[in-house]
XYZ file of C-alpha atoms in Angstrom:
314
model
C -12.780 28.675 10.715
C -13.541 27.256 7.234
C -14.005 24.506 4.398
C -11.201 27.433 2.276
C -9.062 27.929 4.764
C -8.663 23.864 5.408
C -7.980 23.369 2.080
C -5.439 25.948 2.090
C -3.696 24.431 4.998
C -3.739 20.256 3.358
C -2.986 21.748 -0.047
C 0.742 23.951 1.597
C 1.346 20.105 3.358
C 1.135 18.331 -0.672
C 3.374 20.534 -2.023
C 5.733 22.055 0.783
C 5.228 25.286 -0.566
C 3.598 28.342 0.001
C 4.814 29.949 -3.833
C 3.776 26.876 -4.780
C 1.163 25.864 -3.462
C -0.110 30.170 -4.031
C 0.357 29.027 -7.373
C -1.981 25.721 -6.890
C -4.716 27.597 -5.488
C -4.753 30.616 -7.424
C -4.279 33.139 -4.677
C -0.878 35.302 -3.165
C 0.997 34.113 -1.228
C 0.697 36.722 1.541
C -3.335 36.128 0.855
C -2.281 32.380 1.414
C 0.457 33.848 4.266
C -1.819 35.588 5.747
C -4.646 32.501 6.067
C -3.206 30.307 7.384
C -1.471 32.732 10.259
C -5.905 33.017 10.833
C -5.933 29.506 11.148
C -3.445 28.408 13.959
C -4.133 31.601 15.411
C -8.002 30.103 16.251
C -7.476 26.365 15.984
C -3.856 27.494 18.653
C -0.866 26.072 16.874
C 1.479 26.017 15.202
C 0.713 24.052 11.857
C 3.469 24.001 10.493
C 7.238 24.181 10.386
C 8.273 27.497 8.561
C 12.121 27.386 9.697
C 13.226 24.350 6.285
C 13.172 24.671 3.562
C 10.638 22.083 2.892
C 7.076 23.687 4.414
C 6.226 20.319 6.608
C 3.038 19.828 9.763
C 4.173 19.511 13.474
C 3.671 16.422 15.336
C 0.195 18.359 16.182
C -0.613 20.077 13.099
C -0.036 16.740 11.535
C -2.712 15.786 13.711
C -5.398 18.612 12.486
C -4.904 17.985 9.523
C -5.821 14.166 9.681
C -9.497 15.364 10.898
C -9.065 18.411 8.645
C -8.916 15.885 5.609
C -11.771 14.077 7.045
C -13.916 17.044 6.683
C -13.086 18.415 3.627
C -13.670 15.144 1.742
C -16.931 15.407 2.988
C -17.917 17.850 1.264
C -16.335 17.128 -2.053
C -17.717 12.619 -1.518
C -21.325 13.715 -0.827
C -21.345 15.692 -4.320
C -19.207 12.934 -5.964
C -22.405 10.117 -3.907
C -25.068 12.653 -5.405
C -24.099 12.298 -8.604
C -23.924 8.252 -8.419
C -27.781 7.523 -6.940
C -29.035 6.860 -10.795
C -26.395 4.424 -11.505
C -25.855 2.588 -7.811
C -22.522 1.116 -8.863
C -21.445 3.667 -11.392
C -18.188 6.008 -11.392
C -14.843 6.307 -10.489
C -12.465 5.052 -8.627
C -9.727 5.222 -7.808
C -6.355 2.780 -5.695
C -3.735 2.621 -5.408
C -1.742 -1.337 -5.414
C 1.443 -2.053 -3.725
C 4.234 -3.441 -6.110
C 4.244 -6.821 -5.505
C 0.094 -7.430 -4.976
C -0.730 -5.432 -8.671
C 1.184 -7.242 -11.209
C -0.460 -11.022 -9.644
C -3.732 -9.164 -8.043
C -5.250 -6.884 -10.478
C -5.345 -9.356 -13.631
C -7.192 -12.156 -11.424
C -10.069 -9.411 -10.526
C -10.778 -6.878 -13.156
C -12.435 -8.485 -16.482
C -15.462 -10.252 -13.995
C -15.604 -6.904 -11.927
C -15.956 -4.776 -15.235
C -17.690 -7.247 -17.040
C -20.025 -7.012 -14.008
C -19.813 -3.633 -13.130
C -19.802 -1.790 -16.753
C -20.675 1.961 -15.722
C -17.697 1.053 -13.224
C -14.678 2.986 -14.087
C -11.352 1.595 -12.390
C -7.271 3.747 -12.087
C -4.912 1.730 -10.807
C -2.118 2.670 -9.280
C 0.929 1.116 -8.479
C 2.714 3.037 -5.351
C 4.334 2.119 -2.305
C 2.883 1.893 1.468
C 3.467 4.627 2.325
C 2.517 7.023 -0.461
C -0.194 4.637 -0.304
C -1.770 6.174 2.917
C -1.010 9.522 2.374
C -2.676 9.758 -0.569
C -5.817 8.440 0.084
C -5.832 10.327 3.087
C -5.553 13.260 1.101
C -7.887 12.742 -0.954
C -6.341 11.790 -3.887
C -6.916 7.933 -4.005
C -10.180 6.251 -3.107
C -8.314 3.655 -1.803
C -6.132 0.792 -1.506
C -5.219 -2.630 -1.294
C -1.631 -2.817 0.674
C -0.195 -5.756 3.573
C -2.414 -4.977 6.027
C -2.446 -4.981 9.131
C -2.247 -1.952 10.242
C -2.668 1.126 12.933
C -3.110 4.686 10.663
C -5.020 6.622 12.630
C -8.323 8.087 9.716
C -7.511 4.436 7.594
C -10.130 2.106 7.834
C -9.452 -1.748 7.059
C -11.083 -4.621 6.057
C -8.581 -7.758 5.701
C -8.846 -9.382 2.250
C -7.017 -12.154 1.131
C -4.427 -14.312 3.246
C -1.255 -15.524 1.313
C 1.530 -17.898 2.250
C 5.050 -17.613 1.260
C 7.878 -19.678 -0.103
C 10.809 -19.802 -0.793
C 12.590 -20.476 -3.829
C 15.608 -21.896 -4.331
C 17.642 -22.941 -7.257
C 17.767 -26.806 -7.250
C 16.047 -27.043 -4.045
C 16.371 -30.066 -2.021
C 14.814 -33.312 -3.857
C 11.184 -34.070 -2.332
C 11.077 -31.381 0.124
C 8.305 -28.959 0.014
C 7.610 -27.252 3.095
C 10.159 -25.169 5.360
C 10.995 -23.995 9.029
C 11.969 -20.617 8.541
C 15.363 -21.737 10.795
C 16.216 -24.546 9.002
C 16.910 -21.309 5.333
C 20.510 -20.181 4.960
C 20.253 -16.127 4.760
C 23.460 -16.261 3.923
C 20.938 -17.871 0.035
C 18.614 -14.753 -0.231
C 18.684 -11.857 -2.044
C 15.905 -9.705 -1.358
C 14.030 -6.351 -2.121
C 15.915 -3.543 -1.731
C 15.143 -1.527 2.285
C 11.364 0.875 2.215
C 9.339 -1.730 0.501
C 6.727 -3.904 3.082
C 7.000 -6.879 1.660
C 11.185 -6.238 2.400
C 10.112 -5.928 6.450
C 8.263 -8.462 6.400
C 11.401 -11.119 4.741
C 13.224 -9.547 7.551
C 10.812 -10.011 10.590
C 10.042 -14.072 9.694
C 14.346 -14.882 9.327
C 15.737 -12.071 11.545
C 17.889 -11.091 9.129
C 19.195 -7.393 8.080
C 21.629 -7.965 4.854
C 21.032 -9.122 1.662
C 22.915 -11.417 -1.179
C 25.659 -10.034 -2.841
C 28.561 -11.820 -4.482
C 32.369 -10.752 -5.226
C 31.086 -8.197 -8.080
C 27.403 -8.243 -7.720
C 25.249 -6.540 -4.980
C 22.011 -5.873 -6.915
C 18.740 -3.190 -5.529
C 16.522 -4.322 -6.831
C 12.011 -3.327 -6.340
C 10.704 -6.137 -8.642
C 10.329 -9.690 -6.798
C 9.915 -10.493 -10.718
C 13.707 -10.267 -10.750
C 14.041 -11.403 -7.254
C 12.679 -14.260 -9.475
C 15.111 -14.485 -13.358
C 17.760 -14.004 -10.475
C 17.682 -16.600 -8.780
C 17.454 -18.596 -12.009
C 20.300 -16.995 -13.418
C 22.187 -17.327 -10.696
C 21.900 -19.270 -8.137
C 20.464 -18.623 -4.254
C 17.216 -18.144 -3.580
C 14.948 -15.677 -2.106
C 11.339 -15.333 -0.032
C 7.678 -15.842 -2.299
C 4.458 -14.293 -2.434
C 1.844 -16.150 -2.736
C -0.373 -14.766 -5.072
C 3.115 -14.549 -7.521
C 4.147 -18.119 -7.168
C 0.464 -18.324 -9.728
C 2.042 -17.011 -12.479
C 5.602 -19.136 -12.581
C 6.400 -21.723 -15.057
C 5.859 -25.337 -14.461
C 9.580 -26.292 -14.285
C 9.986 -23.248 -11.435
C 6.881 -24.082 -9.079
C 9.475 -27.782 -9.318
C 12.120 -24.782 -6.980
C 8.630 -23.789 -4.585
C 8.924 -24.221 -0.748
C 6.004 -24.001 0.964
C 7.458 -22.013 4.427
C 5.520 -23.303 7.639
C 3.117 -20.997 9.181
C 3.203 -17.879 8.578
C 1.320 -16.128 6.324
C 0.610 -12.352 4.665
C -2.554 -10.319 5.326
C -3.044 -8.469 3.250
C -6.472 -5.700 3.494
C -8.683 -3.002 1.707
C -8.098 0.402 3.095
C -9.782 3.508 2.834
C -10.754 6.468 4.252
C -14.274 6.510 7.137
C -17.917 8.129 4.929
C -16.355 7.916 1.992
C -19.361 7.421 -0.018
C -18.223 4.879 -2.044
C -18.690 2.217 0.230
C -20.950 0.103 -2.024
C -18.087 0.788 -5.276
C -15.724 -0.843 -2.452
C -18.214 -3.850 -1.344
C -18.805 -5.416 -4.273
C -15.422 -4.628 -5.142
C -13.826 -6.727 -1.812
C -16.931 -9.618 -2.748
C -14.460 -10.269 -6.395
C -11.204 -9.425 -5.798
C -12.107 -12.179 -2.305
C -13.877 -14.707 -5.432
C -11.123 -14.209 -7.408
C -8.068 -15.518 -5.032
C -8.385 -19.585 -3.980
C -10.049 -20.374 -2.206
C -8.033 -21.875 0.733
C -6.899 -17.660 0.512
C -9.708 -16.167 2.298
C -8.808 -18.169 5.714
C -6.214 -17.294 8.555
C -6.461 -20.963 9.935
C -4.524 -20.158 12.623
C -1.484 -19.114 10.606
C 0.603 -16.613 11.853
C 0.293 -12.617 10.642
C 3.728 -11.562 9.388
C 3.384 -7.625 10.504
C 4.363 -5.926 7.694
C 5.444 -3.005 10.485
C 4.207 -0.061 9.201
C 3.893 2.440 11.932
C 2.414 6.401 12.592
C 4.751 8.246 9.998
C 5.069 11.379 13.019
C 6.616 8.148 15.130
C 8.528 6.188 12.602
């Protein structure tokens, strides 16, 4: 077994095709197939299911590739780490951030961070949770900011802050500033499209699996800002995480009702032993300093499960 074989297997997993992988790796398809077969023979398991049009890992193969990715990345990261030794807080950080956080969180921390560490370069990608985790595992991202907690093999989680949930309702009842979940009219709710972890958290909070419709409109939405505009225009209500409420105008703030005792945990996720832990430390420190102080502690409130499971269990 050698690093080249592991890199070949990881590339095949990422692209799902011997033809595509051989082109990227600049080897012939028979040579790639032989290397993968030799690796499978040596370790005694089939890494890939070849019965479908898209090549995909077997369950055992996926577990092996998780560890293989750690080994391949360790070599690459050792080289990157050596390059940063002359400039302790320089280099590139590639981050994936989920869409329900990115447009509200990045403007809070980006300028102070880069002013303190001018040799640091950030590349931010707005991605769904599973995309963030997959790209971290494959080495395409250094880390991510998602809704946690999660239990994913090979992933290290650092909690950052906690967001309360708010009901955003057009013309709320006068004087009502907090509300129990049981008092929400579920027929009023506009929700994000299925597949977004914030939608899953709202479902969990409300024990609810439907979405608001009217006689002429079914709205498939992937943006919290769009939900806010729908409530403003069409009435009804939606549920917002706390950071999104910081960008509301004075009129819109009157539409907020805080939901009691429920929070969304936001955490930083990365692989083990990346060689960039010193950069993660300054990033996470600045993020925590940039959010309102009450959001930095859980304070006994219940963290809502984001519903993230191992990909082979889902």
